[in-house]
């Protein structure tokens, strides 16, 4: 953001028009991760057991299901951006497109599965 | 290219001394990728197993844990399941990776504000992230294994 013409600096866009936004979202989701992942780790280790009943009962509370869905969105977005940076640092142009598609498939596929699973358990209620 | 050999070339890409800041830098990358691929996969697998119902969750738990002492009724005593060695190693590794990435992530955010670039401070904060991640991992797992 610190280089380029005056108007370029004001707009905060790099040559690809999305670098500054990417960088900023990496920081915003980092702050979100700090709250959500710490909450998740502490909650999990404090559950009395990880058997089926305890876990589904825990997940069926809205105050668990909602933050957990937010965690999936935030964390998956964060590592989606991060994996792209790593790929761009090492990959040759020719294989970059395939790599980016693989990252998107993995992030969106796993993210959708995780969110669907949380909601299914939450809506079914504890059994 | 003809170039006088005696002249020092600077800055040089292949001459540098290892320091904690480099270790922490590459660890941030390694732990980020490890958490993204390993952590997110295990997390999603766990949720999907639970969403699949008791039988699918039991299969997941069966892979991760083994039953401990057998009670008088011939069944394992409830609440005594132990993590298998490989899953335990992976989970301990993931918690360490998270703590390391978290501590250095916070250090990154501080440096984004323009602070902590002085050589000494930078070295101290690098070492602090390593100390934190190792101590936090040891404390957490000591607590898990002894409770
Ligand atoms: C407390 C939680 C976290 C904080 C404070 C945090 C912070 C950060 C920051 C500031 C960056 C940018 C580093 C740079 O620009 O060089 C980053 C990169 C990254 N993060 Fe996180 N993060 C957290 C959790 C996570 C989690 C849970 C994952 C994965 C599941 C993850 C995956 C990544 C990846 C893959 C990168 C890219 C690494 C690179 O470019 O070298 N982060 N993180
Ligand atoms: C053991 C030595 C080194 C390690 C472990 C290392 C590691 C890394 C890592 C993980 C990144 C990406 C994360 C980030 O952006 O913060 C990076 C970026 C970079 N490194 Fe290194 N590096 C080393 C030595 C060097 C040397 C000797 C130079 C140049 C003389 C250099 C120049 C750069 C540059 C220009 C970037 C890009 C910075 C940016 O994107 O803002 N690195 N390095």
CSV table of C-alpha atoms and ligand atoms in Angstrom, one decimal:
chain,number,residue,atom,x,y,z
A,1,UNK,CA,0.0,0.0,0.0
A,2,UNK,CA,3.0,2.3,0.6
A,3,UNK,CA,4.2,2.5,-3.0
A,4,UNK,CA,2.8,3.7,-6.4
A,5,UNK,CA,1.2,6.9,-7.4
A,6,UNK,CA,-0.8,9.1,-5.1
A,7,UNK,CA,-4.2,8.0,-6.4
A,8,UNK,CA,-3.0,4.4,-6.3
A,9,UNK,CA,-2.2,4.8,-2.6
A,10,UNK,CA,-5.5,6.4,-1.8
A,11,UNK,CA,-7.4,3.5,-3.5
A,12,UNK,CA,-5.2,1.0,-1.7
A,13,UNK,CA,-5.3,-1.4,-4.7
A,14,UNK,CA,-2.3,-3.2,-6.1
A,15,UNK,CA,-1.9,-4.3,-9.7
A,16,UNK,CA,-4.3,-7.1,-9.3
A,17,UNK,CA,-6.8,-4.8,-7.5
A,18,UNK,CA,-7.3,-7.2,-4.6
A,19,UNK,CA,-4.0,-7.5,-2.7
A,20,UNK,CA,-4.7,-4.8,0.0
A,21,UNK,CA,-8.2,-6.3,0.6
A,22,UNK,CA,-6.7,-9.8,0.8
A,23,UNK,CA,-4.1,-8.6,3.2
A,24,UNK,CA,-6.6,-6.8,5.4
A,25,UNK,CA,-9.0,-9.7,5.5
A,26,UNK,CA,-6.2,-12.0,6.6
A,27,UNK,CA,-5.8,-9.7,9.6
A,28,UNK,CA,-9.5,-9.3,10.3
A,29,UNK,CA,-10.0,-13.1,10.2
A,30,UNK,CA,-6.8,-13.5,12.3
A,31,UNK,CA,-8.6,-11.5,15.1
A,32,UNK,CA,-11.7,-13.6,14.6
A,33,UNK,CA,-9.7,-16.8,14.9
A,34,UNK,CA,-8.1,-15.6,18.1
A,35,UNK,CA,-11.6,-15.4,19.7
A,36,UNK,CA,-13.3,-18.3,18.1
A,37,UNK,CA,-10.5,-21.0,18.0
A,38,UNK,CA,-9.4,-20.3,21.6
A,39,UNK,CA,-13.1,-20.6,22.6
A,40,UNK,CA,-13.4,-23.9,20.7
A,41,UNK,CA,-10.2,-25.4,22.1
A,42,UNK,CA,-11.1,-24.5,25.7
A,43,UNK,CA,-14.7,-25.8,25.3
A,44,UNK,CA,-13.6,-29.1,23.8
A,45,UNK,CA,-11.1,-29.9,26.4
A,46,UNK,CA,-13.5,-29.0,29.2
A,47,UNK,CA,-16.3,-31.3,28.0
A,48,UNK,CA,-16.6,-34.1,30.5
A,49,UNK,CA,-16.4,-36.7,27.6
A,50,UNK,CA,-16.4,-36.8,23.9
A,51,UNK,CA,-19.0,-39.5,23.5
A,52,UNK,CA,-21.9,-39.2,21.1
A,53,UNK,CA,-24.4,-37.9,23.6
A,54,UNK,CA,-22.2,-35.3,25.2
A,55,UNK,CA,-21.0,-34.0,21.8
A,56,UNK,CA,-24.5,-33.8,20.2
A,57,UNK,CA,-26.0,-32.3,23.3
A,58,UNK,CA,-23.3,-29.7,23.3
A,59,UNK,CA,-23.7,-28.9,19.6
A,60,UNK,CA,-27.4,-28.6,19.9
A,61,UNK,CA,-27.2,-25.4,22.0
A,62,UNK,CA,-27.6,-22.3,19.8
A,63,UNK,CA,-24.7,-20.7,21.8
A,64,UNK,CA,-22.4,-23.4,20.6
A,65,UNK,CA,-23.8,-24.1,17.1
A,66,UNK,CA,-23.8,-20.4,16.0
A,67,UNK,CA,-20.2,-19.6,17.1
A,68,UNK,CA,-19.1,-22.8,15.6
A,69,UNK,CA,-20.6,-22.0,12.2
A,70,UNK,CA,-19.0,-18.5,12.5
A,71,UNK,CA,-15.7,-20.3,13.3
A,72,UNK,CA,-15.9,-22.4,10.2
A,73,UNK,CA,-16.6,-19.3,8.0
A,74,UNK,CA,-13.9,-17.2,9.6
A,75,UNK,CA,-11.2,-19.9,9.9
A,76,UNK,CA,-11.8,-21.4,6.5
A,77,UNK,CA,-11.7,-17.9,4.9
A,78,UNK,CA,-8.5,-17.2,6.8
A,79,UNK,CA,-6.7,-20.3,5.6
A,80,UNK,CA,-8.1,-20.0,2.1
A,81,UNK,CA,-6.3,-16.6,1.9
A,82,UNK,CA,-3.2,-18.0,3.6
A,83,UNK,CA,-2.9,-21.1,1.4
A,84,UNK,CA,-3.2,-18.8,-1.7
A,85,UNK,CA,-0.2,-16.7,-0.5
A,86,UNK,CA,1.9,-19.8,0.1
A,87,UNK,CA,1.0,-21.2,-3.3
A,88,UNK,CA,1.8,-17.9,-5.0
A,89,UNK,CA,5.2,-17.8,-3.4
A,90,UNK,CA,6.3,-21.2,-4.7
A,91,UNK,CA,4.2,-22.2,-7.7
A,92,UNK,CA,5.1,-21.6,-11.4
A,93,UNK,CA,2.4,-19.8,-13.4
A,94,UNK,CA,1.4,-22.9,-15.3
A,95,UNK,CA,0.3,-24.9,-12.3
A,96,UNK,CA,-1.0,-22.0,-10.3
A,97,UNK,CA,-4.5,-22.1,-11.7
A,98,UNK,CA,-4.8,-25.8,-10.9
A,99,UNK,CA,-3.5,-25.2,-7.4
A,100,UNK,CA,-6.0,-22.4,-6.7
A,101,UNK,CA,-8.8,-24.5,-7.9
A,102,UNK,CA,-7.7,-27.3,-5.6
A,103,UNK,CA,-7.6,-24.8,-2.7
A,104,UNK,CA,-11.0,-23.6,-3.5
A,105,UNK,CA,-12.5,-27.0,-3.8
A,106,UNK,CA,-11.0,-28.1,-0.5
A,107,UNK,CA,-12.0,-25.0,1.4
A,108,UNK,CA,-15.5,-24.8,0.1
A,109,UNK,CA,-16.1,-28.5,0.1
A,110,UNK,CA,-14.9,-29.1,3.7
A,111,UNK,CA,-16.5,-25.8,4.9
A,112,UNK,CA,-19.9,-26.8,3.5
A,113,UNK,CA,-19.7,-30.3,5.0
A,114,UNK,CA,-18.7,-28.9,8.4
A,115,UNK,CA,-21.5,-26.3,8.4
A,116,UNK,CA,-24.1,-28.8,7.2
A,117,UNK,CA,-23.0,-31.2,10.0
A,118,UNK,CA,-23.3,-28.6,12.7
A,119,UNK,CA,-26.7,-27.5,11.5
A,120,UNK,CA,-28.0,-31.1,11.1
A,121,UNK,CA,-27.0,-31.9,14.7
A,122,UNK,CA,-28.3,-28.6,16.0
A,123,UNK,CA,-31.7,-28.8,14.3
A,124,UNK,CA,-32.2,-32.5,15.2
A,125,UNK,CA,-31.7,-31.6,18.9
A,126,UNK,CA,-29.9,-33.9,21.4
A,127,UNK,CA,-30.7,-37.6,21.2
B,1,UNK,CA,30.0,-12.1,-15.9
B,2,UNK,CA,33.5,-10.6,-15.3
B,3,UNK,CA,33.5,-9.2,-11.8
B,4,UNK,CA,36.4,-8.4,-9.4
B,5,UNK,CA,36.4,-11.4,-7.0
B,6,UNK,CA,37.7,-9.3,-4.1
B,7,UNK,CA,34.7,-7.0,-4.0
B,8,UNK,CA,32.1,-7.9,-1.3
B,9,UNK,CA,28.7,-8.5,-2.8
B,10,UNK,CA,25.9,-7.2,-0.7
B,11,UNK,CA,23.1,-8.0,0.2
B,12,UNK,CA,23.8,-11.6,-0.4
B,13,UNK,CA,21.1,-14.2,-0.7
B,14,UNK,CA,23.0,-17.2,0.5
B,15,UNK,CA,25.0,-15.8,3.5
B,16,UNK,CA,23.0,-15.4,6.7
B,17,UNK,CA,23.2,-16.7,10.2
B,18,UNK,CA,20.2,-18.6,11.6
B,19,UNK,CA,18.2,-16.7,14.2
B,20,UNK,CA,15.0,-17.2,16.1
B,21,UNK,CA,13.1,-14.8,13.8
B,22,UNK,CA,13.8,-17.0,10.8
B,23,UNK,CA,12.7,-20.1,12.6
B,24,UNK,CA,9.5,-18.4,13.8
B,25,UNK,CA,8.8,-17.1,10.3
B,26,UNK,CA,9.0,-20.4,8.6
B,27,UNK,CA,7.1,-22.1,11.5
B,28,UNK,CA,4.3,-19.6,10.9
B,29,UNK,CA,4.0,-20.9,7.4
B,30,UNK,CA,4.4,-24.5,8.3
B,31,UNK,CA,1.9,-24.4,11.1
B,32,UNK,CA,-0.6,-22.4,9.1
B,33,UNK,CA,-0.5,-25.0,6.3
B,34,UNK,CA,-0.6,-27.9,8.8
B,35,UNK,CA,-3.6,-26.4,10.6
B,36,UNK,CA,-5.4,-25.7,7.3
B,37,UNK,CA,-4.9,-29.2,5.8
B,38,UNK,CA,-4.6,-31.5,8.8
B,39,UNK,CA,-6.6,-29.5,11.4
B,40,UNK,CA,-9.5,-28.5,9.2
B,41,UNK,CA,-9.8,-32.1,7.8
B,42,UNK,CA,-9.8,-33.7,11.2
B,43,UNK,CA,-12.3,-31.1,12.5
B,44,UNK,CA,-14.7,-31.6,9.6
B,45,UNK,CA,-14.4,-35.4,9.8
B,46,UNK,CA,-15.3,-35.3,13.5
B,47,UNK,CA,-18.4,-33.1,12.8
B,48,UNK,CA,-19.5,-35.2,9.8
B,49,UNK,CA,-19.1,-38.4,11.9
B,50,UNK,CA,-21.3,-36.9,14.7
B,51,UNK,CA,-23.8,-35.7,12.1
B,52,UNK,CA,-24.0,-39.3,10.7
B,53,UNK,CA,-25.5,-40.6,13.9
B,54,UNK,CA,-24.4,-42.9,16.7
B,55,UNK,CA,-23.0,-45.7,14.6
B,56,UNK,CA,-20.8,-43.5,12.4
B,57,UNK,CA,-19.6,-41.6,15.5
B,58,UNK,CA,-18.8,-44.8,17.2
B,59,UNK,CA,-16.6,-45.8,14.1
B,60,UNK,CA,-14.8,-42.5,14.4
B,61,UNK,CA,-14.2,-42.9,18.1
B,62,UNK,CA,-13.1,-46.5,17.5
B,63,UNK,CA,-10.3,-45.3,15.2
B,64,UNK,CA,-9.2,-42.6,17.6
B,65,UNK,CA,-9.4,-44.4,20.9
B,66,UNK,CA,-9.0,-47.8,22.5
B,67,UNK,CA,-10.9,-49.1,25.5
B,68,UNK,CA,-9.2,-49.4,28.8
B,69,UNK,CA,-10.1,-51.6,31.8
B,70,UNK,CA,-12.9,-54.2,31.5
B,71,UNK,CA,-15.6,-53.9,34.2
B,72,UNK,CA,-17.3,-56.8,36.1
B,73,UNK,CA,-19.9,-57.0,33.3
B,74,UNK,CA,-17.2,-57.8,30.8
B,75,UNK,CA,-17.6,-54.4,29.0
B,76,UNK,CA,-15.0,-51.6,29.1
B,77,UNK,CA,-15.6,-49.3,32.0
B,78,UNK,CA,-17.3,-46.1,30.7
B,79,UNK,CA,-15.2,-43.0,30.5
B,80,UNK,CA,-11.9,-44.8,30.4
B,81,UNK,CA,-11.2,-44.7,26.6
B,82,UNK,CA,-7.6,-43.7,25.8
B,83,UNK,CA,-6.4,-42.0,22.7
B,84,UNK,CA,-4.5,-44.2,20.4
B,85,UNK,CA,-0.8,-43.2,20.0
B,86,UNK,CA,-1.0,-41.9,16.4
B,87,UNK,CA,-4.1,-39.8,17.0
B,88,UNK,CA,-2.6,-38.5,20.3
B,89,UNK,CA,0.6,-37.5,18.4
B,90,UNK,CA,-1.5,-35.7,15.7
B,91,UNK,CA,-3.6,-33.9,18.2
B,92,UNK,CA,-0.7,-32.8,20.4
B,93,UNK,CA,1.1,-31.7,17.2
B,94,UNK,CA,-2.0,-29.7,16.1
B,95,UNK,CA,-2.4,-28.0,19.5
B,96,UNK,CA,1.3,-27.0,19.5
B,97,UNK,CA,0.9,-25.8,15.8
B,98,UNK,CA,-2.1,-23.7,16.9
B,99,UNK,CA,-0.4,-22.2,19.9
B,100,UNK,CA,2.7,-21.4,17.8
B,101,UNK,CA,0.7,-19.9,15.0
B,102,UNK,CA,-1.5,-18.0,17.4
B,103,UNK,CA,1.4,-16.5,19.3
B,104,UNK,CA,3.3,-15.5,16.2
B,105,UNK,CA,0.1,-14.3,14.6
B,106,UNK,CA,-0.3,-11.9,17.4
B,107,UNK,CA,3.4,-10.9,17.0
B,108,UNK,CA,2.6,-10.3,13.3
B,109,UNK,CA,-0.3,-8.0,14.2
B,110,UNK,CA,1.9,-6.0,16.6
B,111,UNK,CA,4.5,-5.7,13.8
B,112,UNK,CA,1.8,-4.5,11.4
B,113,UNK,CA,1.4,-1.6,13.8
B,114,UNK,CA,5.0,-0.8,13.1
B,115,UNK,CA,6.4,-1.9,16.5
B,116,UNK,CA,8.9,-4.6,17.6
B,117,UNK,CA,11.3,-4.3,14.7
B,118,UNK,CA,14.3,-3.4,16.8
B,119,UNK,CA,16.8,-6.3,16.6
B,120,UNK,CA,16.8,-7.2,20.3
B,121,UNK,CA,13.0,-6.8,20.7
B,122,UNK,CA,12.4,-8.8,17.6
B,123,UNK,CA,14.5,-11.6,18.8
B,124,UNK,CA,12.9,-11.6,22.2
B,125,UNK,CA,9.4,-11.7,20.9
B,126,UNK,CA,10.4,-14.5,18.5
B,127,UNK,CA,11.8,-16.6,21.4
B,128,UNK,CA,8.7,-15.7,23.5
B,129,UNK,CA,6.3,-17.3,20.9
B,130,UNK,CA,8.3,-20.5,21.0
B,131,UNK,CA,8.4,-20.6,24.8
B,132,UNK,CA,4.7,-19.9,24.9
B,133,UNK,CA,3.7,-22.6,22.4
B,134,UNK,CA,5.8,-25.3,24.1
B,135,UNK,CA,4.7,-24.4,27.6
B,136,UNK,CA,1.0,-24.0,26.7
B,137,UNK,CA,1.0,-27.4,24.9
B,138,UNK,CA,2.7,-29.2,27.8
B,139,UNK,CA,0.2,-27.6,30.3
B,140,UNK,CA,-2.9,-28.4,28.3
B,141,UNK,CA,-1.9,-32.0,27.6
B,142,UNK,CA,-0.7,-32.6,31.2
B,143,UNK,CA,-4.1,-31.4,32.3
B,144,UNK,CA,-5.9,-33.7,29.7
B,145,UNK,CA,-4.0,-36.8,30.6
B,146,UNK,CA,-4.2,-36.4,34.4
B,147,UNK,CA,-7.8,-35.4,34.9
C,1,LIG,C1,-5.3,-17.1,16.9
C,1,LIG,C2,-5.4,-17.5,15.8
C,1,LIG,C3,-4.7,-17.0,14.5
C,1,LIG,C4,-4.0,-15.8,14.3
C,1,LIG,C5,-3.8,-14.7,15.3
C,1,LIG,C6,-3.5,-15.9,13.0
C,1,LIG,C7,-2.7,-14.9,12.4
C,1,LIG,C8,-2.2,-15.0,11.1
C,1,LIG,C9,-1.6,-13.9,10.4
C,1,LIG,C10,-1.3,-12.5,11.0
C,1,LIG,C11,-1.2,-14.3,9.2
C,1,LIG,C12,-0.5,-13.5,8.1
C,1,LIG,C13,1.0,-13.8,8.1
C,1,LIG,C14,1.7,-13.1,7.0
C,1,LIG,O1,1.2,-12.1,6.4
C,1,LIG,O2,2.9,-13.5,6.7
C,1,LIG,C15,-1.6,-15.7,9.1
C,1,LIG,C16,-1.4,-16.6,8.0
C,1,LIG,C17,-1.9,-17.8,7.9
C,1,LIG,N1,-2.8,-18.5,8.7
C,1,LIG,FE1,-3.3,-17.8,10.6
C,1,LIG,N2,-3.8,-17.1,12.4
C,1,LIG,C18,-4.6,-17.8,13.3
C,1,LIG,C19,-5.2,-19.1,13.2
C,1,LIG,C20,-5.1,-19.9,12.0
C,1,LIG,C21,-5.7,-21.2,11.9
C,1,LIG,C22,-6.6,-21.8,12.9
C,1,LIG,C23,-5.3,-21.6,10.6
C,1,LIG,C24,-5.7,-22.9,9.9
C,1,LIG,C25,-6.7,-23.7,10.1
C,1,LIG,C26,-4.5,-20.6,10.0
C,1,LIG,C27,-3.9,-20.7,8.8
C,1,LIG,C28,-3.0,-19.7,8.2
C,1,LIG,C29,-2.3,-19.9,6.9
C,1,LIG,C30,-2.4,-21.1,6.0
C,1,LIG,C31,-1.6,-18.7,6.7
C,1,LIG,C32,-0.6,-18.4,5.6
C,1,LIG,C33,0.8,-18.6,6.0
C,1,LIG,C34,1.8,-17.9,5.2
C,1,LIG,O3,1.5,-17.1,4.3
C,1,LIG,O4,3.0,-18.1,5.4
C,1,LIG,N3,-4.3,-19.6,10.9
C,1,LIG,N4,-2.2,-16.1,10.3
C,2,LIG,C1,16.4,-19.0,6.9
C,2,LIG,C2,16.2,-17.9,6.2
C,2,LIG,C3,14.8,-17.5,5.8
C,2,LIG,C4,13.5,-18.0,6.1
C,2,LIG,C5,13.2,-19.1,7.1
C,2,LIG,C6,12.6,-17.2,5.4
C,2,LIG,C7,11.2,-17.4,5.5
C,2,LIG,C8,10.3,-16.6,4.8
C,2,LIG,C9,8.8,-16.8,4.9
C,2,LIG,C10,8.1,-17.9,5.7
C,2,LIG,C11,8.3,-15.8,4.2
C,2,LIG,C12,6.8,-15.5,3.9
C,2,LIG,C13,6.1,-15.1,5.2
C,2,LIG,C14,6.0,-13.6,5.3
C,2,LIG,O1,5.7,-12.9,4.3
C,2,LIG,O2,6.1,-13.1,6.4
C,2,LIG,C15,9.3,-15.0,3.6
C,2,LIG,C16,9.1,-13.8,2.9
C,2,LIG,C17,10.2,-13.1,2.3
C,2,LIG,N1,11.5,-13.4,2.4
C,2,LIG,FE1,12.4,-14.8,3.5
C,2,LIG,N2,13.2,-16.2,4.7
C,2,LIG,C18,14.6,-16.4,4.9
C,2,LIG,C19,15.6,-15.6,4.3
C,2,LIG,C20,15.4,-14.6,3.5
C,2,LIG,C21,16.5,-13.9,2.8
C,2,LIG,C22,18.0,-14.1,3.1
C,2,LIG,C23,15.9,-12.9,2.1
C,2,LIG,C24,16.5,-11.8,1.2
C,2,LIG,C25,17.7,-11.4,1.3
C,2,LIG,C26,14.5,-13.1,2.2
C,2,LIG,C27,13.5,-12.3,1.5
C,2,LIG,C28,12.2,-12.4,1.7
C,2,LIG,C29,11.2,-11.6,1.0
C,2,LIG,C30,11.5,-10.4,0.1
C,2,LIG,C31,9.9,-12.0,1.4
C,2,LIG,C32,8.6,-11.5,1.0
C,2,LIG,C33,8.1,-10.6,2.1
C,2,LIG,C34,6.7,-10.1,1.9
C,2,LIG,O3,5.9,-10.8,1.1
C,2,LIG,O4,6.3,-9.1,2.5
C,2,LIG,N3,14.2,-14.1,3.0
C,2,LIG,N4,10.5,-15.5,4.1
